[in-house]
C-alpha cells in the first residue's frame, strides 16, 4: 500500500470511531476521585503545556483562584508566590482525559462531569462552565460559584445522574442541533433539554429542599450549562481516535491563552503549537480590542469532534451573532467539508437540508486548501481579575497544521536514503 | 464527460473556468454555461508544503 | 504593494458581519490584508497604527482598509457595494476545486488561467476528468506540455496551449476573441493574435469561421511534434461545417514539418498553410483561403501602392513598432527581413538581432509589448495599454524616429478603448502607421477606433501586413537616400 492509501485507510478508521462514539453522562464527581493522575498540589489547565512564566494573565488569575479554592494559600499574593516558586504542578487537561473551558483550571476538589464513551469504554471529564473564575477572576464572588458547584450542584447532579443510570448525550445533542444549538457558543436548547431531564429526578431525590431548589435554578438558568457536557462528550469521542498509525486526523485543538496547540492521531503524544491568535469578535460595552486576551480554552474539542464552528451552518441564532447570511452558512459548511474526512450521519443541520456536519479534520486538507477550521468562542481579558468580555470567531494558526504535516512527512514518508 | 472534440464542436459546450474570472464572464455574457472555480494555490502557494502533499494527498 | 482606504458614509453595519467581509476581501487574489471597520476613535487609532494615516471619518462611517497589489486593491475599492451585499438566499458558494465543480455539473472544457507553476496540475486533473483544456497559462515547462499532450491523445481529448490566448469552439470565443460570424473556414493556429486577425479579415470579407483551434505557441516544436495541431486538423476534417482548414503558425521544427506534411497529404479537405516568418502574411493567407472557398477577395485585402512620406528631417531614420500582438510583431519583422532590412527586437525573428537592453531601442526596432520582460507582474498590453503608452512616449522623444508602427487589438478581454489609451500623445507632425484588428461587432467598435485614429492624423491600414509594408517602403526609401 502506498503512503496515500495507508493514510486513507487510517483516516477512515478514525472517522469510523468518531461515528461510533456513544457518549453517556454517568456521574458528576470530585476530580480527585475520577481523573486519572489527579493529586494534591496539581492544577490541570487548558491548552498545550505552559509554564507559570509564560502563562497569560487570565490563566494565572484562574490558577490563583484554584490555590485559594483548595486552601493552599490564604490570599492571592501568597498564591502567586507559591506558583512563581514552582510549588504547584501545572499540567494540560488533555493529558488526563480531561477538558476545561477558558482557563480550564481543575484541582482535586473540583467536581467534574464524567462521560463514558460506551462504544469504547473510555471516560472523559470536564469541569463546570461559569463566567468568572475560568476567565481569571479570583475574587470571593468567583470562588463562591466554585464552592456552590462543589457543595450543592455537583453532588445533587451526580446523584440524579447515577439514579437515572446515566444520560445518553448523543441523541440529546442531535436533537439540540435541530433546535438551533451548535454545541459550543450556543447551547441554550441542549441546556434546557438537560435541565428538563434531571428536574423530576432532582425533585424526587430526597436531598434537602434548599439544595434541590438551588440546583434546579442553576440548571434551568444557565445558558452555557451544556457546554461542559458537550466538551466532555467530544473529548470522550476523540480519545479512542488517538494513536491510529498513519492517520492525519486532528484529535485535539486546545489553547491556553499563550499558545494554540493541536494533536494528531498518527503523531500521538506530540503537540504542534503556535502563538494563540486574537479572537475577532464583539466585545461587551466598555471593553476594547487591546483589552482582549488571546484565544483560550479546551472548548475547541467541540470543533475537533465536528460540532461548534462545524455546525455553524445550521445554527441561525449564532449565525446572526456572526453577522452571517445563509450564503455565509453555506460557505462555512463548504469550507469545513473541504478540510474534513466526511460528514456525520448523526449530527444533522435542518437549515442546510439536514446535511451532516463535517467531521474529522484532516491536516493534509487544511494545508492543501489553505483553510483552517472555524471556531466560535468567548473572549477573556488579557489580565487576571475580570470575567467574560466578549465572544467571536477565531481561526487556529495555520502554522500548527503545517508543523504537524511536516512532522508527519518526516515520520511516515519513505526516504530514498533510508 | 469525455466527448471527442469533433462532437464537441457540433454541440453546445459547458465550461469550467479555473482562474481569472474575466474568461468565464466573457463566455457567460455570450450565453454559455460556465462554472467558476474559486481557485487558490494549493498549500497557500508554499512550494515546500505543496511538495510534501504530493506524497500524502 | 499599496495601501488604500475607501469610505462609505453613514453605513452602519454589524461589526462581526464586517469581519466576514474583510476576510473575504483578504482572501481575494492580490489582496494581502483587508479590514472593514466603523470609524470609531478606537478603530481610527488601529488603522493609523497600521499605516493608513489619519482618516476623516465618524463612528457611523464604514472604512475599508486594503493592502495588496495595485490592480487588486483598486478593483476591490471600486466595488465595495458588491462586497457588502448580503448573499443571495440559498446561493451556493462557488466551488474551490475542479473536483468540487464537477460534482454538481458535468462539463466539456476546462479554461485554465492559473499561474504557470500550478497550471500543469490543473490541466492534468481536467484531462483525468474527461475535459478538453484551454490552457491560457504560460510558464508551463516543455516536459509538462509533452506529457499533457500525450495524456490528452490517449484520452481522445485536446490541450489548447499552454500560452494559448485565443480559440473559437462551437460559436464560443475563448480568451481574446472578436465578434466573427460562423462560416466554412476552420482554423488551427499556434498564434493568438494571428488567429484573431485572420478571423476578423475573414469576417470583414463577408465569410466566417467554423472553429478556431488554438494549439499554444510551442506545439510545433520537435519535442511536442504538433500533437494539438494534428488533433485540431482531425476534428476539423470530421466537422461537417468546415469546408477548408487553415493552419497558422511559425515554421515548425523538422519532426513536426514532416508529420504535418504527411497529414496534410491525407486530409480529405483542402488545407491552406500560412507559415509566418517568411513570405507568407496573414492577409495573404486570408485572400488565398477566400479564393479556395469561392468568396470574392475584397479590395481592402489587396495591398496597394504605399503613399509617399515627405518632410522627414535628416536625422529621422528609424522605424519603431510597438505591438500588442506578438504575432503581428513577428510578421512585421518577416516583412522587413524579406526586403533585406534589419530589425532589432525583444522577440527577434530568426536571423534578426535581439535588443541588448529591451528598454533601449536601436535602429529599426519592433517590440512585442506582451513579451515576458514587459508583462512580468503587469497586465497584458491588450488589456491595459499604459505600459505601451509609456514606451511610446520615450520613443516619441527620440529624434531619430521617422515612423511609428502600432497595432490595436479589439475584442473580448481587450481594454475598452485601445486607441484612446495612446491617442493624445501622438504628435501631429510625426508619421504614424497603424492597423486595427477587430470587427464592427466588437464592443470597442472597429469603425469608431479607426475614425479616432484617422482624426489624429494616423495612417490606418486595413491589415497589419499592409501597415508593415508601408513602413518597409519608408525604410527602403530612407536606406536609398543615405
PDB file of C-alpha atoms in Angstrom, chain B residues 1-6 8-20 22-23 26-27 32-33 35-42 54, chain C residues 94-96 105-115 118 121-122 129-130 132 136 155 157 169-173 175 211 235 238 240 413:
ATOM      1  CA  UNK B   1     -17.697  13.758 -19.739  1.00  0.00           C
ATOM      2  CA  UNK B   2     -15.427  12.535 -22.443  1.00  0.00           C
ATOM      3  CA  UNK B   3     -16.718  13.940 -25.669  1.00  0.00           C
ATOM      4  CA  UNK B   4     -14.490  13.686 -28.690  1.00  0.00           C
ATOM      5  CA  UNK B   5     -13.524  17.087 -29.978  1.00  0.00           C
ATOM      6  CA  UNK B   6     -15.451  16.679 -33.199  1.00  0.00           C
ATOM      7  CA  UNK B   8     -17.986  18.923 -29.023  1.00  0.00           C
ATOM      8  CA  UNK B   9     -17.653  21.258 -31.994  1.00  0.00           C
ATOM      9  CA  UNK B  10     -21.184  20.477 -33.062  1.00  0.00           C
ATOM     10  CA  UNK B  11     -22.751  20.767 -29.641  1.00  0.00           C
ATOM     11  CA  UNK B  12     -23.024  23.490 -27.053  1.00  0.00           C
ATOM     12  CA  UNK B  13     -20.041  23.139 -24.694  1.00  0.00           C
ATOM     13  CA  UNK B  14     -20.230  23.648 -20.938  1.00  0.00           C
ATOM     14  CA  UNK B  15     -17.175  25.336 -19.428  1.00  0.00           C
ATOM     15  CA  UNK B  16     -15.392  25.206 -16.089  1.00  0.00           C
ATOM     16  CA  UNK B  17     -13.309  28.324 -15.524  1.00  0.00           C
ATOM     17  CA  UNK B  18     -10.293  27.829 -13.299  1.00  0.00           C
ATOM     18  CA  UNK B  19      -8.523  31.117 -12.681  1.00  0.00           C
ATOM     19  CA  UNK B  20      -9.097  34.649 -13.921  1.00  0.00           C
ATOM     20  CA  UNK B  22     -12.823  37.503 -16.930  1.00  0.00           C
ATOM     21  CA  UNK B  23     -12.508  34.383 -19.065  1.00  0.00           C
ATOM     22  CA  UNK B  26     -16.994  36.777 -21.333  1.00  0.00           C
ATOM     23  CA  UNK B  27     -18.348  33.289 -22.063  1.00  0.00           C
ATOM     24  CA  UNK B  32     -22.658  29.918 -22.500  1.00  0.00           C
ATOM     25  CA  UNK B  33     -22.852  27.904 -19.297  1.00  0.00           C
ATOM     26  CA  UNK B  35     -18.961  27.035 -13.660  1.00  0.00           C
ATOM     27  CA  UNK B  36     -16.494  29.363 -11.964  1.00  0.00           C
ATOM     28  CA  UNK B  37     -13.947  27.740  -9.666  1.00  0.00           C
ATOM     29  CA  UNK B  38     -12.652  29.973  -6.873  1.00  0.00           C
ATOM     30  CA  UNK B  39      -9.149  28.662  -7.300  1.00  0.00           C
ATOM     31  CA  UNK B  40      -6.412  29.299  -4.750  1.00  0.00           C
ATOM     32  CA  UNK B  41      -2.886  27.926  -4.961  1.00  0.00           C
ATOM     33  CA  UNK B  42      -2.534  24.619  -3.117  1.00  0.00           C
ATOM     34  CA  UNK B  54       2.303  15.316  -3.383  1.00  0.00           C
TER      35      UNK B  54
ATOM     36  CA  UNK C  94     -18.509  28.804  -5.830  1.00  0.00           C
ATOM     37  CA  UNK C  95     -16.612  25.523  -5.739  1.00  0.00           C
ATOM     38  CA  UNK C  96     -12.989  25.780  -4.725  1.00  0.00           C
ATOM     39  CA  UNK C 105     -22.415  19.618 -13.135  1.00  0.00           C
ATOM     40  CA  UNK C 106     -20.730  17.698 -15.922  1.00  0.00           C
ATOM     41  CA  UNK C 107     -18.638  19.886 -18.225  1.00  0.00           C
ATOM     42  CA  UNK C 108     -16.770  19.684 -21.517  1.00  0.00           C
ATOM     43  CA  UNK C 109     -13.936  22.181 -21.417  1.00  0.00           C
ATOM     44  CA  UNK C 110     -11.723  23.476 -18.622  1.00  0.00           C
ATOM     45  CA  UNK C 111     -10.479  27.026 -19.122  1.00  0.00           C
ATOM     46  CA  UNK C 112      -7.247  27.264 -17.147  1.00  0.00           C
ATOM     47  CA  UNK C 113      -5.538  30.574 -16.419  1.00  0.00           C
ATOM     48  CA  UNK C 114      -3.855  29.957 -13.046  1.00  0.00           C
ATOM     49  CA  UNK C 115      -0.176  30.819 -12.535  1.00  0.00           C
ATOM     50  CA  UNK C 118       0.138  25.251 -10.969  1.00  0.00           C
ATOM     51  CA  UNK C 121      -1.503  20.123 -12.420  1.00  0.00           C
ATOM     52  CA  UNK C 122      -4.896  21.686 -13.051  1.00  0.00           C
ATOM     53  CA  UNK C 129     -11.937  14.140 -15.520  1.00  0.00           C
ATOM     54  CA  UNK C 130     -12.558  13.850 -19.252  1.00  0.00           C
ATOM     55  CA  UNK C 132     -10.655  19.236 -23.003  1.00  0.00           C
ATOM     56  CA  UNK C 136      -4.097  30.131 -21.313  1.00  0.00           C
ATOM     57  CA  UNK C 155      -7.912  10.044 -23.871  1.00  0.00           C
ATOM     58  CA  UNK C 157      -9.017  14.994 -25.795  1.00  0.00           C
ATOM     59  CA  UNK C 169     -15.239  26.496 -30.406  1.00  0.00           C
ATOM     60  CA  UNK C 170     -18.798  25.832 -31.491  1.00  0.00           C
ATOM     61  CA  UNK C 171     -19.561  29.541 -31.526  1.00  0.00           C
ATOM     62  CA  UNK C 172     -17.936  30.247 -28.166  1.00  0.00           C
ATOM     63  CA  UNK C 173     -14.992  32.638 -28.071  1.00  0.00           C
ATOM     64  CA  UNK C 175      -9.759  34.079 -24.387  1.00  0.00           C
ATOM     65  CA  UNK C 211     -13.958  26.972 -35.412  1.00  0.00           C
ATOM     66  CA  UNK C 235     -11.519  17.402 -35.667  1.00  0.00           C
ATOM     67  CA  UNK C 238     -14.564  15.442 -39.483  1.00  0.00           C
ATOM     68  CA  UNK C 240     -19.441  18.983 -41.302  1.00  0.00           C
ATOM     69  CA  UNK C 413     -10.794  40.895 -22.711  1.00  0.00           C
TER      70      UNK C 413
END
